[in-house]
Short mmCIF file of C-alpha atoms in Angstrom, two decimals:
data_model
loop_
_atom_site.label_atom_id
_atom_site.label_comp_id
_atom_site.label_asym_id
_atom_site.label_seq_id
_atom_site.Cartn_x
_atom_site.Cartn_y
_atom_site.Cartn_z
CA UNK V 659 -20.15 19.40 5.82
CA UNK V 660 -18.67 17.91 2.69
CA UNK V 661 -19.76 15.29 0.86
CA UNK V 662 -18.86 11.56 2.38
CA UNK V 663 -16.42 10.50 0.86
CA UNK V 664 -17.05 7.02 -1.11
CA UNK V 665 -16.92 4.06 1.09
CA UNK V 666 -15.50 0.96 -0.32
CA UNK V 667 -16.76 -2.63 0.88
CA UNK V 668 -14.78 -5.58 1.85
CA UNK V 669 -13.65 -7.99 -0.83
CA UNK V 670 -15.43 -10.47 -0.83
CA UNK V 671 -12.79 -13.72 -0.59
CA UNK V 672 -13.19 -16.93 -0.34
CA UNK V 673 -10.80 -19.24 2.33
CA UNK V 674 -8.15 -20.24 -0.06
CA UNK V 675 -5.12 -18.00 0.51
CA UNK V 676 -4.31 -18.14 -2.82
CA UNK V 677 -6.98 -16.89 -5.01
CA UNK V 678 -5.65 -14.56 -7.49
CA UNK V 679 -3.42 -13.72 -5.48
CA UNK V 680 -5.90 -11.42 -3.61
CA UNK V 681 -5.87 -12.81 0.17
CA UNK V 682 -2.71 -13.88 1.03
CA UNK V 683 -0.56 -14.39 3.93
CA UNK V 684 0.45 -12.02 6.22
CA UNK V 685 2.30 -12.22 9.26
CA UNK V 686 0.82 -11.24 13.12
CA UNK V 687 3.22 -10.92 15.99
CA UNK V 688 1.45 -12.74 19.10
CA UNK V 689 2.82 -12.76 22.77
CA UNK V 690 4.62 -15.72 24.04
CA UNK V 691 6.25 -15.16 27.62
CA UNK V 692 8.96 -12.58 26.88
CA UNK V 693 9.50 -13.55 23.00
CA UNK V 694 7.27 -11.72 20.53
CA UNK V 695 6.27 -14.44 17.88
CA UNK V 696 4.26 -14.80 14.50
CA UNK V 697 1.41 -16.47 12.82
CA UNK V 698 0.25 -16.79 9.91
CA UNK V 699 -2.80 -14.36 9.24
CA UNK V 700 -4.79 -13.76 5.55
CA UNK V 701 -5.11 -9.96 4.41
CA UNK V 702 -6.49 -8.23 2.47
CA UNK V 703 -6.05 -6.21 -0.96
CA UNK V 704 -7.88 -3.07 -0.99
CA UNK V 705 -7.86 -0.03 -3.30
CA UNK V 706 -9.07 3.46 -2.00
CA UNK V 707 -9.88 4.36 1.10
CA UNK V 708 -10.25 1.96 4.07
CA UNK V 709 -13.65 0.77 4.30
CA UNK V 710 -15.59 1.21 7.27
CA UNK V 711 -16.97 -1.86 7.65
CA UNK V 712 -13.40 -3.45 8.22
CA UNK V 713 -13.78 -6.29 10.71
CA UNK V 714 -11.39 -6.21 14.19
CA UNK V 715 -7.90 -7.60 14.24
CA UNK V 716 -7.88 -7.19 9.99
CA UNK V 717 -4.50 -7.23 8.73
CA UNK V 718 -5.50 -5.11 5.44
CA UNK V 719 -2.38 -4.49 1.81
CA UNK V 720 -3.88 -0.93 0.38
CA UNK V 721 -3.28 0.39 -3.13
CA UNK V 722 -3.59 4.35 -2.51
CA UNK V 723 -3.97 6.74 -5.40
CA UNK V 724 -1.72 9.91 -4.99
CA UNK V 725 -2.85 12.05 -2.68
CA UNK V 726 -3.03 15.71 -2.97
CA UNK V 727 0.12 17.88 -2.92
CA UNK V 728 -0.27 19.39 0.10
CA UNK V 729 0.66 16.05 2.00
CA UNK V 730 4.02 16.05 0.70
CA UNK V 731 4.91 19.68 1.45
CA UNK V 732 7.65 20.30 3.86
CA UNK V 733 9.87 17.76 4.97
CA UNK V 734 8.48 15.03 7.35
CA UNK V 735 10.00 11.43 7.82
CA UNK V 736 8.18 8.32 8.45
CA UNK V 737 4.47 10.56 7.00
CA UNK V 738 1.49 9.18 8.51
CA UNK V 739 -0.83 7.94 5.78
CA UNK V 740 -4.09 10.15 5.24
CA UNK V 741 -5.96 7.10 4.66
CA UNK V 742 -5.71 6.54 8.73
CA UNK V 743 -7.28 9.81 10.00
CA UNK V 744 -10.05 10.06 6.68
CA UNK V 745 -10.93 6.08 7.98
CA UNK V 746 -11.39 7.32 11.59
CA UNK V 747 -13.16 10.73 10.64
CA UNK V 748 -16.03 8.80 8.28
CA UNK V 749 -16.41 5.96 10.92
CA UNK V 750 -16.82 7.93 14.51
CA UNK V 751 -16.92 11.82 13.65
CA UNK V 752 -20.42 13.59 14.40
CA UNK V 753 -21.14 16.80 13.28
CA UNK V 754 -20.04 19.02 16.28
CA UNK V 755 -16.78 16.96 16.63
CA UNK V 756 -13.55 18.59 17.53
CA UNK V 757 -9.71 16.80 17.55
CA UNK V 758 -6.97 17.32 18.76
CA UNK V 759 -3.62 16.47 17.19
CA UNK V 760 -0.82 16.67 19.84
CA UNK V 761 1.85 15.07 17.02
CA UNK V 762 1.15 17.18 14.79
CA UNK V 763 4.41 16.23 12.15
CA UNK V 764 3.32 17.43 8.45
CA UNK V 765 -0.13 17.87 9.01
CA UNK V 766 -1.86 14.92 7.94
CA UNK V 767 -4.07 14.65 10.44
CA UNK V 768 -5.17 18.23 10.38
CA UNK V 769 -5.28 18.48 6.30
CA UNK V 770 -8.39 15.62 6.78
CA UNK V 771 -10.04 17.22 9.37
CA UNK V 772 -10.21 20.51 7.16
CA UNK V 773 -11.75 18.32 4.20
CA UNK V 774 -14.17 17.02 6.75
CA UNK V 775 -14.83 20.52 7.57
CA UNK V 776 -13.93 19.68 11.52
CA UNK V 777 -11.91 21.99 14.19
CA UNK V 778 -8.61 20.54 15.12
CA UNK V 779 -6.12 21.89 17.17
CA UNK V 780 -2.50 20.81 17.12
CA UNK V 781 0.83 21.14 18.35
CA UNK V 782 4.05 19.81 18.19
CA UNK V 783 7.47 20.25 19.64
CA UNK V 784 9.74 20.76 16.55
CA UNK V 785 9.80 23.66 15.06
CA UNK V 786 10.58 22.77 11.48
CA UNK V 787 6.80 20.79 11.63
CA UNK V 788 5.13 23.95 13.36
CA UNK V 789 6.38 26.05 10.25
CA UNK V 790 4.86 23.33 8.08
CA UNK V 791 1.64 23.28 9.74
CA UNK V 792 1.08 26.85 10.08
CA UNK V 793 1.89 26.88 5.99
CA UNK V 794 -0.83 24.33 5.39
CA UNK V 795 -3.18 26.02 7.55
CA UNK V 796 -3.10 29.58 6.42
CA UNK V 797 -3.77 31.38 3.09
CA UNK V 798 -1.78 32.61 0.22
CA UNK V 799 -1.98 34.24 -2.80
CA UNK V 800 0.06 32.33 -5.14
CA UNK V 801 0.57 35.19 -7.40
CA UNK V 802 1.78 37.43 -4.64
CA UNK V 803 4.05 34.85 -3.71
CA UNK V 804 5.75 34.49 -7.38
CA UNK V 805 6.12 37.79 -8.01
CA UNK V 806 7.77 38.06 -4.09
CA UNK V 807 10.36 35.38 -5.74
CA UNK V 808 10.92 36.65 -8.88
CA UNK V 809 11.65 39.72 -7.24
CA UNK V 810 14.09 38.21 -4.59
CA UNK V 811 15.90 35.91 -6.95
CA UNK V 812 16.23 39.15 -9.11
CA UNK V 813 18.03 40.80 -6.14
CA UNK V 814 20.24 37.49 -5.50
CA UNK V 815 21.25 37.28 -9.04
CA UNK V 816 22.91 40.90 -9.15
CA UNK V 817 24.34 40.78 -5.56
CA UNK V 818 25.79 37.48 -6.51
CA UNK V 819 26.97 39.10 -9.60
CA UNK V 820 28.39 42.05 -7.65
CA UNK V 821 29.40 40.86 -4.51
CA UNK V 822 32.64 38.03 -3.95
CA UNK V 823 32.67 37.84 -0.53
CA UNK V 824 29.14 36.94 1.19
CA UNK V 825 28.89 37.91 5.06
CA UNK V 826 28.53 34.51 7.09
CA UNK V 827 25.20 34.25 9.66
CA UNK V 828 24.43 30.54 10.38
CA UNK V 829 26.64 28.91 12.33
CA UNK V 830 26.95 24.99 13.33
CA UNK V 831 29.12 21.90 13.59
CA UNK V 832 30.31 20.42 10.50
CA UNK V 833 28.58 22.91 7.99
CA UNK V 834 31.72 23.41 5.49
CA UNK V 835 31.38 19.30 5.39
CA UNK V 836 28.20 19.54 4.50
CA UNK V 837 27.64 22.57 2.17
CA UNK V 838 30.15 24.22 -0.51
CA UNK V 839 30.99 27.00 -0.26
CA UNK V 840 29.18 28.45 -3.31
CA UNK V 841 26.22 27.09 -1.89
CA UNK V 842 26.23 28.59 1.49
CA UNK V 843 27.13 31.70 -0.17
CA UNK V 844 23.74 31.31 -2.21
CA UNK V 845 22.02 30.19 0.81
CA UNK V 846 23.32 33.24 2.68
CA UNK V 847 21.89 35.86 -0.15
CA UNK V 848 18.42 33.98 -0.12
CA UNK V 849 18.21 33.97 3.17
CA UNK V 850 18.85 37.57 4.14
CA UNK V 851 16.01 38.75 1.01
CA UNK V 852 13.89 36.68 2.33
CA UNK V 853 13.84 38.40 6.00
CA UNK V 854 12.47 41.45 3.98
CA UNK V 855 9.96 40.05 2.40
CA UNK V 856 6.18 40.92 4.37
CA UNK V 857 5.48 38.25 7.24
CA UNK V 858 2.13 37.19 5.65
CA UNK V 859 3.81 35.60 2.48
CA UNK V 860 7.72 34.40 4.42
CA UNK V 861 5.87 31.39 5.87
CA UNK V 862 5.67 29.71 2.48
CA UNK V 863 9.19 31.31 1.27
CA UNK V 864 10.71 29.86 4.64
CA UNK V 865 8.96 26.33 3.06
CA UNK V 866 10.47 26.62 -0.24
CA UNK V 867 13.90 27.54 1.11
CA UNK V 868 14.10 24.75 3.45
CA UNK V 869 13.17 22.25 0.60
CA UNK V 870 16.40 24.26 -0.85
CA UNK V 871 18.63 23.94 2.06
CA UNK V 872 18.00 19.94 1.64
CA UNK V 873 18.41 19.54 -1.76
CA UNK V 874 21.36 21.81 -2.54
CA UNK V 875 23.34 20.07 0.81
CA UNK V 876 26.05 17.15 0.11
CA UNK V 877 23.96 14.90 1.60
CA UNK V 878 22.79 11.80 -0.66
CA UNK V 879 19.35 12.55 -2.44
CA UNK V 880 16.55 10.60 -0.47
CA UNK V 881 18.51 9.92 2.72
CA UNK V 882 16.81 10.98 5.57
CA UNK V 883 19.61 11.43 8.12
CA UNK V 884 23.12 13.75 7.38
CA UNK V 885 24.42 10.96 5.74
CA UNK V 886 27.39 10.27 2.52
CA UNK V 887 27.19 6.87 0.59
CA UNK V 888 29.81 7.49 -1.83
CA UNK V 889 28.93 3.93 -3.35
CA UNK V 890 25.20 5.41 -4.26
CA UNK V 891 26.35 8.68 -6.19
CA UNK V 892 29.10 11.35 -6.42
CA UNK V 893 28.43 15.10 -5.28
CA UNK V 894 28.03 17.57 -7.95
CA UNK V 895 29.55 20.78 -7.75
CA UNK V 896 27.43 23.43 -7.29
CA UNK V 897 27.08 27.07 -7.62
CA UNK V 898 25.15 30.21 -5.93
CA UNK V 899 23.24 29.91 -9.49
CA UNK V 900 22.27 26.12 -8.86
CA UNK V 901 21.04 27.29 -5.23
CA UNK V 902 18.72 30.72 -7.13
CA UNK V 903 17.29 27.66 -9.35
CA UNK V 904 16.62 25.05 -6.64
CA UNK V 905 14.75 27.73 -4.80
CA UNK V 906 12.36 28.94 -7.74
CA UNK V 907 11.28 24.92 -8.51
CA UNK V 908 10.48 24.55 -4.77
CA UNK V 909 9.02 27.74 -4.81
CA UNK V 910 6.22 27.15 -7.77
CA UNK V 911 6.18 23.44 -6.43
CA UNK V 912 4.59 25.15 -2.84
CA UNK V 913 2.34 27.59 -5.31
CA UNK V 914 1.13 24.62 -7.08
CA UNK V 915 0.35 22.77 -3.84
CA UNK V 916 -1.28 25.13 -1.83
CA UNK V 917 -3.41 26.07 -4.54
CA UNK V 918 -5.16 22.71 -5.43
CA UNK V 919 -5.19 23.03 -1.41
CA UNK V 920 -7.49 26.20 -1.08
CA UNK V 921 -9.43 24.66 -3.88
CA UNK V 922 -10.63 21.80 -1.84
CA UNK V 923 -11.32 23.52 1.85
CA UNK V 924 -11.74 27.03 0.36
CA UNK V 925 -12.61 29.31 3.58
CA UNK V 926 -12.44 26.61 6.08
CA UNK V 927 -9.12 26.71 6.75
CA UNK V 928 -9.78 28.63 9.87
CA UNK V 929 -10.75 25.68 11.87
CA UNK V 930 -7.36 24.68 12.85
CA UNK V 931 -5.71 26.14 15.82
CA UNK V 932 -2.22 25.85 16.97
CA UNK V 933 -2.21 25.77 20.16
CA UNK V 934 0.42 27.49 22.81
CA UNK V 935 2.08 23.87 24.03
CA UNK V 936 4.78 21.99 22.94
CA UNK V 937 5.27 18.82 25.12
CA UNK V 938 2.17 16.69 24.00
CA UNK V 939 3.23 14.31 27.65
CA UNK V 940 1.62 17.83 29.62
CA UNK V 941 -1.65 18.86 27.54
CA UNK V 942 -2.57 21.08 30.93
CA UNK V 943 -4.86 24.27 29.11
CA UNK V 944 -6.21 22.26 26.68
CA UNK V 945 -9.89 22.53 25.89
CA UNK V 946 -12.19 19.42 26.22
CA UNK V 947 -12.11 17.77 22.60
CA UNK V 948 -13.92 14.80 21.07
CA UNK V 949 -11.08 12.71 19.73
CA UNK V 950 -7.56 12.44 19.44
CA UNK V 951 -6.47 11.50 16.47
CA UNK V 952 -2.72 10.79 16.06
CA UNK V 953 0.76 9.32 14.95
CA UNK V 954 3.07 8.95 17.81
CA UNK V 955 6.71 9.03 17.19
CA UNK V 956 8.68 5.81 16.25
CA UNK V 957 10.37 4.25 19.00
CA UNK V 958 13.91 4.27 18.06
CA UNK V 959 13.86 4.53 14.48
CA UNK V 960 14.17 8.39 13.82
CA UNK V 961 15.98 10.68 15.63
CA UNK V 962 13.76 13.60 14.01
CA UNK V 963 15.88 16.66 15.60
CA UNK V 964 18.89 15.26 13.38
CA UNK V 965 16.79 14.14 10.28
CA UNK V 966 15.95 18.44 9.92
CA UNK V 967 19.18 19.27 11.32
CA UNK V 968 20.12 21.38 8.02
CA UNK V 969 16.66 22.84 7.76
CA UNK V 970 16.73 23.92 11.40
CA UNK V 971 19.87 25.92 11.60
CA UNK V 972 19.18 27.76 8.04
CA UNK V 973 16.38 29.06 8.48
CA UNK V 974 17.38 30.51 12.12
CA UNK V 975 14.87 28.10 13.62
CA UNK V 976 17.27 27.20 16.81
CA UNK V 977 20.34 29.68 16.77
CA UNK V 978 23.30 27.38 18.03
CA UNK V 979 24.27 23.75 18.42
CA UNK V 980 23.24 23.58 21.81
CA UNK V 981 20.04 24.98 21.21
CA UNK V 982 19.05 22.73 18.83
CA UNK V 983 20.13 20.11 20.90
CA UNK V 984 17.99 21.33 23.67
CA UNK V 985 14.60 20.28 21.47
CA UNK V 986 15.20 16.63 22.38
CA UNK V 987 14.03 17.35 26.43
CA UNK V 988 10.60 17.67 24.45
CA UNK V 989 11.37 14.42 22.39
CA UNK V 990 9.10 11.59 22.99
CA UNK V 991 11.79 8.60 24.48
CA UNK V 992 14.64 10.89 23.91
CA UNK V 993 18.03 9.51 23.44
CA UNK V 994 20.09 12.94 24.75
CA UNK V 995 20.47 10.82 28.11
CA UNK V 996 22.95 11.53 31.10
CA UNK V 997 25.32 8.73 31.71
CA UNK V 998 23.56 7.97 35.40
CA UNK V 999 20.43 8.00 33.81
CA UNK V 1000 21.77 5.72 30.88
CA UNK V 1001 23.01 2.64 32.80
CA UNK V 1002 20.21 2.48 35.28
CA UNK V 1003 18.01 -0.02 34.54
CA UNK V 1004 14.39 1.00 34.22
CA UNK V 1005 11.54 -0.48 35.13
CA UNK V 1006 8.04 0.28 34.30
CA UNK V 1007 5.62 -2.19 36.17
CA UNK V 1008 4.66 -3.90 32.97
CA UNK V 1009 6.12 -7.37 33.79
CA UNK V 1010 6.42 -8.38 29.85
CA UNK V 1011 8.19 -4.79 29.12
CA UNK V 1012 10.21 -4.91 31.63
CA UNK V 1013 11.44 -8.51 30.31
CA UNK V 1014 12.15 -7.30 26.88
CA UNK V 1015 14.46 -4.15 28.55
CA UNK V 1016 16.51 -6.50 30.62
CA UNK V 1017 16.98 -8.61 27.13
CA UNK V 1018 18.31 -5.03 25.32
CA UNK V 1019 20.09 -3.98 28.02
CA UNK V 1020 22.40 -7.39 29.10
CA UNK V 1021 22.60 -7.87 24.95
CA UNK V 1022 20.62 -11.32 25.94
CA UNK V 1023 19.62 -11.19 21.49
CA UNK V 1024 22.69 -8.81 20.29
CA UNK V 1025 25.77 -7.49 21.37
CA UNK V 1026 25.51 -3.90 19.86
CA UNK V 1027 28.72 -1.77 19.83
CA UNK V 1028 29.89 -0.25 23.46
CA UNK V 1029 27.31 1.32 25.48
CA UNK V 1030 24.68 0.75 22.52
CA UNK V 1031 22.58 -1.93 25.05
CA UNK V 1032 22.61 -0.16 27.68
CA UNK V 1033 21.26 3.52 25.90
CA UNK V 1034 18.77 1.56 23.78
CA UNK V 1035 17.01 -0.10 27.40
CA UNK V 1036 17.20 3.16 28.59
CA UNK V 1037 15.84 4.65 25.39
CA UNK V 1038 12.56 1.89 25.38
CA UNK V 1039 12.07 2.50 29.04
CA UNK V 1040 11.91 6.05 28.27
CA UNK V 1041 9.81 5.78 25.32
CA UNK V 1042 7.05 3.85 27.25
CA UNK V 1043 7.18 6.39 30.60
CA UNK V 1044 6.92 9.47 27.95
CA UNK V 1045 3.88 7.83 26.50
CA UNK V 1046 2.09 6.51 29.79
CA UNK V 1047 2.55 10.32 30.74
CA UNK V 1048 0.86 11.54 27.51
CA UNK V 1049 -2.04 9.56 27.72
CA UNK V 1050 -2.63 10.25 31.55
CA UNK V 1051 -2.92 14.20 30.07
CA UNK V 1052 -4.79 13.03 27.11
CA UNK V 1053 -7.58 11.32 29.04
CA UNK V 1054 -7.84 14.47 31.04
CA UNK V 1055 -8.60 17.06 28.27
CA UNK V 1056 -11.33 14.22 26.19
CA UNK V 1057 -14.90 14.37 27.01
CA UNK V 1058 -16.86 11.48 28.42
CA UNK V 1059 -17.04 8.80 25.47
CA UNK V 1060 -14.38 10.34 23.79
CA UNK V 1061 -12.17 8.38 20.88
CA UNK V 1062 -8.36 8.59 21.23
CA UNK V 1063 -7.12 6.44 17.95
CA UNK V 1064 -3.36 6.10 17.15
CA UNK V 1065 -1.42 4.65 14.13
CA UNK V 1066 2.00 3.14 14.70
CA UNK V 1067 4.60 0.60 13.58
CA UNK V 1068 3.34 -2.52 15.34
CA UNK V 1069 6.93 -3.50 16.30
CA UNK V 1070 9.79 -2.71 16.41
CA UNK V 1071 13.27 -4.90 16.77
CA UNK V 1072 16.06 -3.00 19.21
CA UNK V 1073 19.35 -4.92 19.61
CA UNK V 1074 17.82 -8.19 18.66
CA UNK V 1075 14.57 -7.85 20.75
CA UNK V 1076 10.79 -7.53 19.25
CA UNK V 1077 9.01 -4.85 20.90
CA UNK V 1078 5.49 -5.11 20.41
CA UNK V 1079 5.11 -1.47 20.53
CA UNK V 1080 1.37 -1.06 19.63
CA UNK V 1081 0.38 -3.84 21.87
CA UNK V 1082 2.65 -2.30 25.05
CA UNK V 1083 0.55 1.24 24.53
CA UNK V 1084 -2.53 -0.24 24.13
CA UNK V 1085 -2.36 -1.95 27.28
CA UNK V 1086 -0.47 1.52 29.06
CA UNK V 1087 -4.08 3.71 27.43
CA UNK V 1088 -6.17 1.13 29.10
CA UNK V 1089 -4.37 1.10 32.50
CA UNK V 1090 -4.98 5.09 32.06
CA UNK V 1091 -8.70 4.50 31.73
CA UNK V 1092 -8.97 3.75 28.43
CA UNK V 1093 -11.48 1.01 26.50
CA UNK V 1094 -10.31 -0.38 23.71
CA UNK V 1095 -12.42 -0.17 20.70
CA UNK V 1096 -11.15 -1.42 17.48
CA UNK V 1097 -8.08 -2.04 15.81
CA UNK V 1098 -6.40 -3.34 12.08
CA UNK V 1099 -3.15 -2.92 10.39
CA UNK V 1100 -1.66 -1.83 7.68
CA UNK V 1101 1.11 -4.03 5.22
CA UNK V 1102 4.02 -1.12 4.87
CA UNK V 1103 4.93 -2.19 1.12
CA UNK V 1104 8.08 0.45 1.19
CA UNK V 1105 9.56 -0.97 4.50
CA UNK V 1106 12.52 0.40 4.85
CA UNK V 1107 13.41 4.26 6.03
CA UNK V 1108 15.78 5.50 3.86
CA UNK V 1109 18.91 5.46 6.84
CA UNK V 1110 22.09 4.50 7.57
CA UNK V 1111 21.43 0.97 10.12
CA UNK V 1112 22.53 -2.27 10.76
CA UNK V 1113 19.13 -4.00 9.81
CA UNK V 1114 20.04 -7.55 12.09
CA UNK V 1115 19.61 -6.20 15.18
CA UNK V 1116 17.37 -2.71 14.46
CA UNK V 1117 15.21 -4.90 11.80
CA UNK V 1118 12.22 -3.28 9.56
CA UNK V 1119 8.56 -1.90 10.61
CA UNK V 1120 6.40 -4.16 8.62
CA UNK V 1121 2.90 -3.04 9.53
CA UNK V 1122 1.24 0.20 10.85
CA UNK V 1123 -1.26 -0.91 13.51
CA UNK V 1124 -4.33 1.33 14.10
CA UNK V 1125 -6.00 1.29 17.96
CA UNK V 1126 -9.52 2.97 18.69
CA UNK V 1127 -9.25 3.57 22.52
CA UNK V 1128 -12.45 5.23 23.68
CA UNK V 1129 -12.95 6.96 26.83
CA UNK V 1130 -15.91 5.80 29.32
CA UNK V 1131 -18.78 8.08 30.01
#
């Protein structure tokens, strides 16, 4: 095992709320009837890592140092923090543990479980984040790799020089809006030297040119969805040149990365496993594990097929429109909803849930635009029957006294309603079976996600709340 890690105590701090402007106020939502409420809670200022002596219910403001580069590799909106999974791993993991991350996303959860030197096996429905994961989890020589780039962006420079018309491959709605056509021309050349290139070392190359894809589209730097704000910055003209140079930056930017990677889990990167599933609501052939550790989806905030569109249809993961379009019937509460289904009004059995649908749906709080109430009920219903299903599967595949802990916004606002989201799946895991354990959360200090939204009825996530759910023996 590696060393423990350095565990950090609570602050001490006194009652005042005020003193030096270390505890202060924080806010709590609390259940009232059908009306999510708040009170005023203290929290705490903490630097490092979470300590594990953190007291229930602890509403907690954390200073993080920068993690390492490998977190931020490969796109990945709303990234869980590592903090969460290194907190759980130090407080309940035993030396023959095993996890199982079923959300997998960038790989945060399985980067900590390598530095703990722990088996994890993952999976996850998109395959933008499988591509990431697999990246993270598997070995490179970085040399190899730069002399693989040189060599193609050698190639792309004289067939760009040579050739004026480029043969089109990637097809999909709207791409002459979103790309010029220098770029997809660039994109295009890269793309088809790249297919060459041996499959050990085109994970990585895939990773680069996706970060590529992003960056040289017309879409506004930092925005997470396919979005123009002309008021935030004009487009720059680019050229097949501008698209050679974007990929060699992202290209020693992965090389840099995955190298301080190997140089903190050297030879232990064979502990993760992807496994062959990719609907985490049916975990059916999973082996028994110890723990779950995870980030479900947002409710409602991300529509993560859209947010990767780009990267998805360039690099040939999905090969049409309707393909891609297809991932959302994996899609934890999908919105890709048949009109029947949309205007029926579900109902779950949880009396307070149920409440706060009818609210969304008759547009009780806010009268979104046509048909918005309805699809967003149907959306939260959906949500909440996708993740009763998952943990039903989940408390299958844990052993006897096994930990299933999840991190997620603690609420969310739809069309003018507070959903108490980590409350509601608290209470679904312990109708499953489930005990709860333990549970704190987390200030959010940047609290918006960088998205076109109409903040007075879809609000901002203010806290991450983290649940330890245990299984009985």
């Amino acid at each position: 095992m590696t060393p423990p890690m350095k565990q950090l105590s609570l602050i001490e701090l006194p009652s005042s709320p005020t003193h030096n402007g270390i505890h202060n106020g924080g806010q709590r939502h609390v259940e009232s009837g059908n009306r999510v409420e708040k009170e005023t809670a203290p929290y705490f200022h903490l630097h490092g890592d979470i300590p594990l002596d953190l007291e229930h219910d602890a509403l907690i403001s954390l200073t993080r140092p920068a993690p390492p580069r490998i977190h931020s590799l490969g796109f990945q909106p709303a990234i869980s923090f590592p903090e969460f999974p290194r907190w759980f791993l130090r407080k309940y993991a035993t030396p023959t543990f095993s996890i199982l991350e079923p959300f997998a996303g960038s790989g945060t959860t399985i980067i900590e479980s390598l530095r703990h030197e722990i088996p994890v096996y993952w999976l996850d429905y998109h395959p933008l984040s499988r591509l990431i994961c697999r990246v993270k989890t598997s070995e490179f020589s970085g040399y190899e790799v730069c002399q693989e780039a040189a060599k193609i962006l050698r190639q792309a420079a004289a067939q760009s020089a040579t050739q004026t018309e480029i043969p089109t491959t990637i097809y999909f709605a709207n791409k002459d809006f979103w790309f010029q056509k220098p770029v997809q021309e660039g994109l295009e050349i890269l793309r088809g030297l790249i297919t060459r290139t041996g499959p050990d070392i085109q994970p990585i190359l895939w990773l680069a040119f996706a970060a590529s894809v992003r960056k040289t589209s017309d879409m506004n730097d930092g925005m997470i969805l396919a979005a123009k704000r002309s008021h935030i910055q004009e487009i720059p003209k680019r050229s097949r040149t501008d698209v050679f140079k974007t990929f060699r930056e992202y290209v020693d930017k992965a090389v840099e990365a995955m190298e301080e990677w190997g140089r903190m889990v050297n030879g232990v990167r064979n502990l993760a496993r992807e496994l062959p599933l990719q609907d985490a609501r049916t975990l059916d052939g999973c082996s028994e594990v110890d723990a779950i550790v995870t980030s479900p989806p947002y409710i409602n905030a991300i529509d993560y097929v859209w947010a990767s569109k780009f990267e998805l249809h360039w690099l040939g993961l999905v090969t049409s429109d309707q393909e891609r379009l297809q991932l959302y019937e994996r899609e934890i509460g999908t919105e890709r909803l048949s009109k029947g289904e949309t205007h029926q009004l579900g109902q779950t059995g949880m009396y307070h849930l149920d409440g706060l649908i009818r609210e969304i749906y008759t547009g009780e709080k806010y009268k979104a635009s046509k048909g918005q109430n309805v699809l967003r009920a149907r959306v939260v219903y959906q949500y909440f029957v996708d993740m009763k299903q998952h943990f039903a599967s989940s408390f299958k595949i844990l052993k006897p006294s096994g930990y299933y802990c999840f991190t997620i916004g603690d609420s969310s606002r739809i069309c003018g309603v507070d959903i108490p989201v980590a409350k509601l799946l608290t209470e679904f895991a312990c109708e499953t079976g489930f005990d709860k354990v333990f549970q704190f959360h987390l200030l959010l200090k940047n609290r918006k996600l960088n998205i076109p939204r109409n903040v007075d009825w879809a609000g901002v996530i203010k806290h991450d709340t983290t649940v330890v759910l245990r299984k009985p023996v």
